[in-house]
Amino acid sequence: MEPSVIDILGYSVFDGELSTISLNRKTVINTLNGHSYTVAKKDQLFRNALRDSDILLPDGVSMVIGARVLCGKKIKKIAGYDLFLFLLNYLESQNGKCFFLGSTEATLQGIKSRIAKEFPNVRVGSFSPPYKSVFSPEENLIMQNKVNDFCPKVLFVGMTAPKQEKWVCDNKDQLNVDIICSVGAVFDFYAGTSKRPSNLMINLKLEWLGRLLKEPKRMWRRYLLSTPVFFIDVVRRKAMFKA
């Protein structure tokens, strides 16, 4: 069964429940928020990678508002962290395996230690690739082999956007896994190297504000300059519908 989606400014955004996603075939899952939308406007490879996703999750209040304004539909925000926990619970029930590709060895070790306590039936593999903007063919092959040799059900990629989405798009056909997820900051959140905003902030739809207050130097452009571009485009598209 094909996933339920709605069109938000040219992107097929998932509007169902995570439990409805098929986990028994190769599926690339990415996320879309106001910032990534704006970055993709100037980055065609990133735009293509997002549109090539099998599942594109509405990761942000901006997507929820966009869906309501443009489609008259109420959808639920699904963050990368929500997907991450959903898949770990699934793997726990299946005695499954997952692989973490990206970040530092320290972060990867933190992830492994926590999973061992919280999801003892999940077997974990990992690899920390070189920190660089573009990988050589030899480096890509090493990463592919590291993943395939472990033979996981789920691959979590955490190289930050848009590099991670582009890498998945370019390498997915060489990866012998069913589920491939680009989840970025989730690696640091779960390992404890970076703290996610409180559940109260998240439930109040203010996770973005929590992240802005915690890391203003890094996040201010994202939330104060980049995301507003998405809302401007939403208003323009709505005006076109009415014209």
PDB file of N, CA, C and O in Angstrom, residues 25-67:
ATOM      1  N   ARG A  25      10.365  -3.575   2.773  1.00  0.00           N
ATOM      2  CA  ARG A  25      10.937  -3.294   1.455  1.00  0.00           C
ATOM      3  C   ARG A  25      11.845  -2.081   1.593  1.00  0.00           C
ATOM      4  O   ARG A  25      11.756  -1.328   2.566  1.00  0.00           O
ATOM      5  N   LYS A  26      12.730  -1.887   0.640  1.00  0.00           N
ATOM      6  CA  LYS A  26      13.659  -0.766   0.748  1.00  0.00           C
ATOM      7  C   LYS A  26      12.875   0.545   0.750  1.00  0.00           C
ATOM      8  O   LYS A  26      12.136   0.851  -0.188  1.00  0.00           O
ATOM      9  N   THR A  27      13.061   1.294   1.810  1.00  0.00           N
ATOM     10  CA  THR A  27      12.333   2.547   1.994  1.00  0.00           C
ATOM     11  C   THR A  27      13.280   3.618   2.512  1.00  0.00           C
ATOM     12  O   THR A  27      13.921   3.438   3.547  1.00  0.00           O
ATOM     13  N   VAL A  28      13.369   4.706   1.792  1.00  0.00           N
ATOM     14  CA  VAL A  28      14.181   5.855   2.218  1.00  0.00           C
ATOM     15  C   VAL A  28      13.263   6.855   2.900  1.00  0.00           C
ATOM     16  O   VAL A  28      12.274   7.313   2.313  1.00  0.00           O
ATOM     17  N   ILE A  29      13.595   7.195   4.139  1.00  0.00           N
ATOM     18  CA  ILE A  29      12.778   8.120   4.918  1.00  0.00           C
ATOM     19  C   ILE A  29      13.604   9.355   5.251  1.00  0.00           C
ATOM     20  O   ILE A  29      14.656   9.265   5.885  1.00  0.00           O
ATOM     21  N   ASN A  30      13.116  10.511   4.816  1.00  0.00           N
ATOM     22  CA  ASN A  30      13.739  11.777   5.142  1.00  0.00           C
ATOM     23  C   ASN A  30      12.724  12.681   5.829  1.00  0.00           C
ATOM     24  O   ASN A  30      11.548  12.324   5.953  1.00  0.00           O
ATOM     25  N   THR A  31      13.172  13.841   6.268  1.00  0.00           N
ATOM     26  CA  THR A  31      12.281  14.790   6.925  1.00  0.00           C
ATOM     27  C   THR A  31      12.319  16.127   6.196  1.00  0.00           C
ATOM     28  O   THR A  31      13.309  16.468   5.542  1.00  0.00           O
ATOM     29  N   LEU A  32      11.210  16.859   6.320  1.00  0.00           N
ATOM     30  CA  LEU A  32      11.125  18.185   5.706  1.00  0.00           C
ATOM     31  C   LEU A  32      10.629  19.181   6.745  1.00  0.00           C
ATOM     32  O   LEU A  32       9.648  18.935   7.437  1.00  0.00           O
ATOM     33  N   ASN A  33      11.320  20.297   6.849  1.00  0.00           N
ATOM     34  CA  ASN A  33      10.873  21.401   7.691  1.00  0.00           C
ATOM     35  C   ASN A  33      11.087  22.708   6.935  1.00  0.00           C
ATOM     36  O   ASN A  33      11.550  22.702   5.785  1.00  0.00           O
ATOM     37  N   GLY A  34      10.730  23.813   7.563  1.00  0.00           N
ATOM     38  CA  GLY A  34      10.841  25.088   6.875  1.00  0.00           C
ATOM     39  C   GLY A  34      12.255  25.420   6.453  1.00  0.00           C
ATOM     40  O   GLY A  34      12.493  25.964   5.369  1.00  0.00           O
ATOM     41  N   HIS A  35      13.219  25.070   7.288  1.00  0.00           N
ATOM     42  CA  HIS A  35      14.613  25.359   6.960  1.00  0.00           C
ATOM     43  C   HIS A  35      15.100  24.521   5.788  1.00  0.00           C
ATOM     44  O   HIS A  35      15.704  25.051   4.853  1.00  0.00           O
ATOM     45  N   SER A  36      14.843  23.205   5.832  1.00  0.00           N
ATOM     46  CA  SER A  36      15.315  22.352   4.731  1.00  0.00           C
ATOM     47  C   SER A  36      14.625  22.723   3.419  1.00  0.00           C
ATOM     48  O   SER A  36      15.241  22.658   2.344  1.00  0.00           O
ATOM     49  N   TYR A  37      13.358  23.128   3.496  1.00  0.00           N
ATOM     50  CA  TYR A  37      12.660  23.597   2.296  1.00  0.00           C
ATOM     51  C   TYR A  37      13.398  24.782   1.674  1.00  0.00           C
ATOM     52  O   TYR A  37      13.622  24.832   0.458  1.00  0.00           O
ATOM     53  N   THR A  38      13.793  25.730   2.517  1.00  0.00           N
ATOM     54  CA  THR A  38      14.455  26.934   2.020  1.00  0.00           C
ATOM     55  C   THR A  38      15.841  26.618   1.461  1.00  0.00           C
ATOM     56  O   THR A  38      16.229  27.139   0.409  1.00  0.00           O
ATOM     57  N   VAL A  39      16.582  25.759   2.150  1.00  0.00           N
ATOM     58  CA  VAL A  39      17.904  25.356   1.650  1.00  0.00           C
ATOM     59  C   VAL A  39      17.770  24.667   0.292  1.00  0.00           C
ATOM     60  O   VAL A  39      18.553  24.918  -0.633  1.00  0.00           O
ATOM     61  N   ALA A  40      16.756  23.829   0.163  1.00  0.00           N
ATOM     62  CA  ALA A  40      16.566  23.071  -1.081  1.00  0.00           C
ATOM     63  C   ALA A  40      16.178  23.961  -2.259  1.00  0.00           C
ATOM     64  O   ALA A  40      16.378  23.577  -3.414  1.00  0.00           O
ATOM     65  N   LYS A  41      15.652  25.147  -1.988  1.00  0.00           N
ATOM     66  CA  LYS A  41      15.305  26.056  -3.086  1.00  0.00           C
ATOM     67  C   LYS A  41      16.542  26.454  -3.878  1.00  0.00           C
ATOM     68  O   LYS A  41      16.461  26.716  -5.091  1.00  0.00           O
ATOM     69  N   LYS A  42      17.703  26.483  -3.206  1.00  0.00           N
ATOM     70  CA  LYS A  42      18.942  26.888  -3.865  1.00  0.00           C
ATOM     71  C   LYS A  42      19.882  25.716  -4.118  1.00  0.00           C
ATOM     72  O   LYS A  42      20.977  25.913  -4.639  1.00  0.00           O
ATOM     73  N   ASP A  43      19.478  24.529  -3.730  1.00  0.00           N
ATOM     74  CA  ASP A  43      20.329  23.342  -3.857  1.00  0.00           C
ATOM     75  C   ASP A  43      19.545  22.247  -4.567  1.00  0.00           C
ATOM     76  O   ASP A  43      18.781  21.512  -3.942  1.00  0.00           O
ATOM     77  N   GLN A  44      19.741  22.138  -5.870  1.00  0.00           N
ATOM     78  CA  GLN A  44      18.942  21.207  -6.657  1.00  0.00           C
ATOM     79  C   GLN A  44      19.177  19.758  -6.264  1.00  0.00           C
ATOM     80  O   GLN A  44      18.239  18.949  -6.247  1.00  0.00           O
ATOM     81  N   LEU A  45      20.426  19.405  -5.928  1.00  0.00           N
ATOM     82  CA  LEU A  45      20.707  18.023  -5.533  1.00  0.00           C
ATOM     83  C   LEU A  45      19.977  17.663  -4.241  1.00  0.00           C
ATOM     84  O   LEU A  45      19.452  16.555  -4.096  1.00  0.00           O
ATOM     85  N   PHE A  46      19.935  18.600  -3.317  1.00  0.00           N
ATOM     86  CA  PHE A  46      19.196  18.387  -2.075  1.00  0.00           C
ATOM     87  C   PHE A  46      17.707  18.289  -2.360  1.00  0.00           C
ATOM     88  O   PHE A  46      17.009  17.419  -1.830  1.00  0.00           O
ATOM     89  N   ARG A  47      17.219  19.171  -3.214  1.00  0.00           N
ATOM     90  CA  ARG A  47      15.798  19.147  -3.589  1.00  0.00           C
ATOM     91  C   ARG A  47      15.423  17.819  -4.225  1.00  0.00           C
ATOM     92  O   ARG A  47      14.395  17.214  -3.899  1.00  0.00           O
ATOM     93  N   ASN A  48      16.280  17.338  -5.112  1.00  0.00           N
ATOM     94  CA  ASN A  48      16.013  16.051  -5.763  1.00  0.00           C
ATOM     95  C   ASN A  48      16.018  14.904  -4.750  1.00  0.00           C
ATOM     96  O   ASN A  48      15.206  13.977  -4.837  1.00  0.00           O
ATOM     97  N   ALA A  49      16.958  14.963  -3.792  1.00  0.00           N
ATOM     98  CA  ALA A  49      17.052  13.908  -2.787  1.00  0.00           C
ATOM     99  C   ALA A  49      15.799  13.868  -1.917  1.00  0.00           C
ATOM    100  O   ALA A  49      15.277  12.791  -1.593  1.00  0.00           O
ATOM    101  N   LEU A  50      15.291  15.043  -1.543  1.00  0.00           N
ATOM    102  CA  LEU A  50      14.070  15.096  -0.735  1.00  0.00           C
ATOM    103  C   LEU A  50      12.877  14.562  -1.521  1.00  0.00           C
ATOM    104  O   LEU A  50      12.068  13.785  -1.004  1.00  0.00           O
ATOM    105  N   ARG A  51      12.769  14.963  -2.761  1.00  0.00           N
ATOM    106  CA  ARG A  51      11.631  14.530  -3.578  1.00  0.00           C
ATOM    107  C   ARG A  51      11.729  13.059  -3.960  1.00  0.00           C
ATOM    108  O   ARG A  51      10.721  12.431  -4.272  1.00  0.00           O
ATOM    109  N   ASP A  52      12.934  12.520  -3.900  1.00  0.00           N
ATOM    110  CA  ASP A  52      13.137  11.107  -4.224  1.00  0.00           C
ATOM    111  C   ASP A  52      12.851  10.206  -3.031  1.00  0.00           C
ATOM    112  O   ASP A  52      12.878   8.982  -3.144  1.00  0.00           O
ATOM    113  N   SER A  53      12.561  10.793  -1.871  1.00  0.00           N
ATOM    114  CA  SER A  53      12.275  10.004  -0.667  1.00  0.00           C
ATOM    115  C   SER A  53      11.031   9.144  -0.869  1.00  0.00           C
ATOM    116  O   SER A  53      10.071   9.556  -1.527  1.00  0.00           O
ATOM    117  N   ASP A  54      11.041   7.962  -0.277  1.00  0.00           N
ATOM    118  CA  ASP A  54       9.824   7.155  -0.265  1.00  0.00           C
ATOM    119  C   ASP A  54       8.847   7.678   0.775  1.00  0.00           C
ATOM    120  O   ASP A  54       7.627   7.618   0.585  1.00  0.00           O
ATOM    121  N   ILE A  55       9.396   8.178   1.879  1.00  0.00           N
ATOM    122  CA  ILE A  55       8.604   8.811   2.934  1.00  0.00           C
ATOM    123  C   ILE A  55       9.278  10.125   3.303  1.00  0.00           C
ATOM    124  O   ILE A  55      10.472  10.158   3.591  1.00  0.00           O
ATOM    125  N   LEU A  56       8.506  11.214   3.278  1.00  0.00           N
ATOM    126  CA  LEU A  56       9.032  12.526   3.658  1.00  0.00           C
ATOM    127  C   LEU A  56       8.199  13.025   4.836  1.00  0.00           C
ATOM    128  O   LEU A  56       7.040  13.422   4.678  1.00  0.00           O
ATOM    129  N   LEU A  57       8.786  12.962   6.023  1.00  0.00           N
ATOM    130  CA  LEU A  57       8.046  13.262   7.243  1.00  0.00           C
ATOM    131  C   LEU A  57       7.923  14.770   7.484  1.00  0.00           C
ATOM    132  O   LEU A  57       8.869  15.521   7.224  1.00  0.00           O
ATOM    133  N   PRO A  58       6.779  15.218   8.010  1.00  0.00           N
ATOM    134  CA  PRO A  58       6.595  16.639   8.344  1.00  0.00           C
ATOM    135  C   PRO A  58       7.254  16.967   9.669  1.00  0.00           C
ATOM    136  O   PRO A  58       6.640  16.912  10.731  1.00  0.00           O
ATOM    137  N   ASP A  59       8.510  17.321   9.604  1.00  0.00           N
ATOM    138  CA  ASP A  59       9.318  17.529  10.812  1.00  0.00           C
ATOM    139  C   ASP A  59       9.335  19.002  11.193  1.00  0.00           C
ATOM    140  O   ASP A  59      10.321  19.702  10.956  1.00  0.00           O
ATOM    141  N   GLY A  60       8.256  19.473  11.744  1.00  0.00           N
ATOM    142  CA  GLY A  60       8.236  20.862  12.174  1.00  0.00           C
ATOM    143  C   GLY A  60       6.843  21.452  12.137  1.00  0.00           C
ATOM    144  O   GLY A  60       5.999  21.051  11.340  1.00  0.00           O
ATOM    145  N   VAL A  61       6.627  22.424  13.020  1.00  0.00           N
ATOM    146  CA  VAL A  61       5.337  23.108  13.067  1.00  0.00           C
ATOM    147  C   VAL A  61       5.060  23.814  11.750  1.00  0.00           C
ATOM    148  O   VAL A  61       3.903  23.963  11.337  1.00  0.00           O
ATOM    149  N   SER A  62       6.123  24.239  11.068  1.00  0.00           N
ATOM    150  CA  SER A  62       5.927  24.915   9.781  1.00  0.00           C
ATOM    151  C   SER A  62       5.181  24.025   8.795  1.00  0.00           C
ATOM    152  O   SER A  62       4.297  24.498   8.065  1.00  0.00           O
ATOM    153  N   MET A  63       5.491  22.732   8.768  1.00  0.00           N
ATOM    154  CA  MET A  63       4.806  21.821   7.865  1.00  0.00           C
ATOM    155  C   MET A  63       3.346  21.619   8.269  1.00  0.00           C
ATOM    156  O   MET A  63       2.458  21.517   7.417  1.00  0.00           O
ATOM    157  N   VAL A  64       3.114  21.570   9.570  1.00  0.00           N
ATOM    158  CA  VAL A  64       1.741  21.417  10.069  1.00  0.00           C
ATOM    159  C   VAL A  64       0.895  22.618   9.654  1.00  0.00           C
ATOM    160  O   VAL A  64      -0.239  22.470   9.179  1.00  0.00           O
ATOM    161  N   ILE A  65       1.447  23.820   9.817  1.00  0.00           N
ATOM    162  CA  ILE A  65       0.727  25.043   9.428  1.00  0.00           C
ATOM    163  C   ILE A  65       0.541  25.085   7.909  1.00  0.00           C
ATOM    164  O   ILE A  65      -0.537  25.432   7.413  1.00  0.00           O
ATOM    165  N   GLY A  66       1.596  24.726   7.167  1.00  0.00           N
ATOM    166  CA  GLY A  66       1.499  24.723   5.712  1.00  0.00           C
ATOM    167  C   GLY A  66       0.410  23.793   5.214  1.00  0.00           C
ATOM    168  O   GLY A  66      -0.339  24.130   4.283  1.00  0.00           O
ATOM    169  N   ALA A  67       0.293  22.621   5.822  1.00  0.00           N
ATOM    170  CA  ALA A  67      -0.738  21.659   5.424  1.00  0.00           C
ATOM    171  C   ALA A  67      -2.125  22.208   5.703  1.00  0.00           C
ATOM    172  O   ALA A  67      -3.057  22.030   4.905  1.00  0.00           O
TER     173      ALA A  67
END
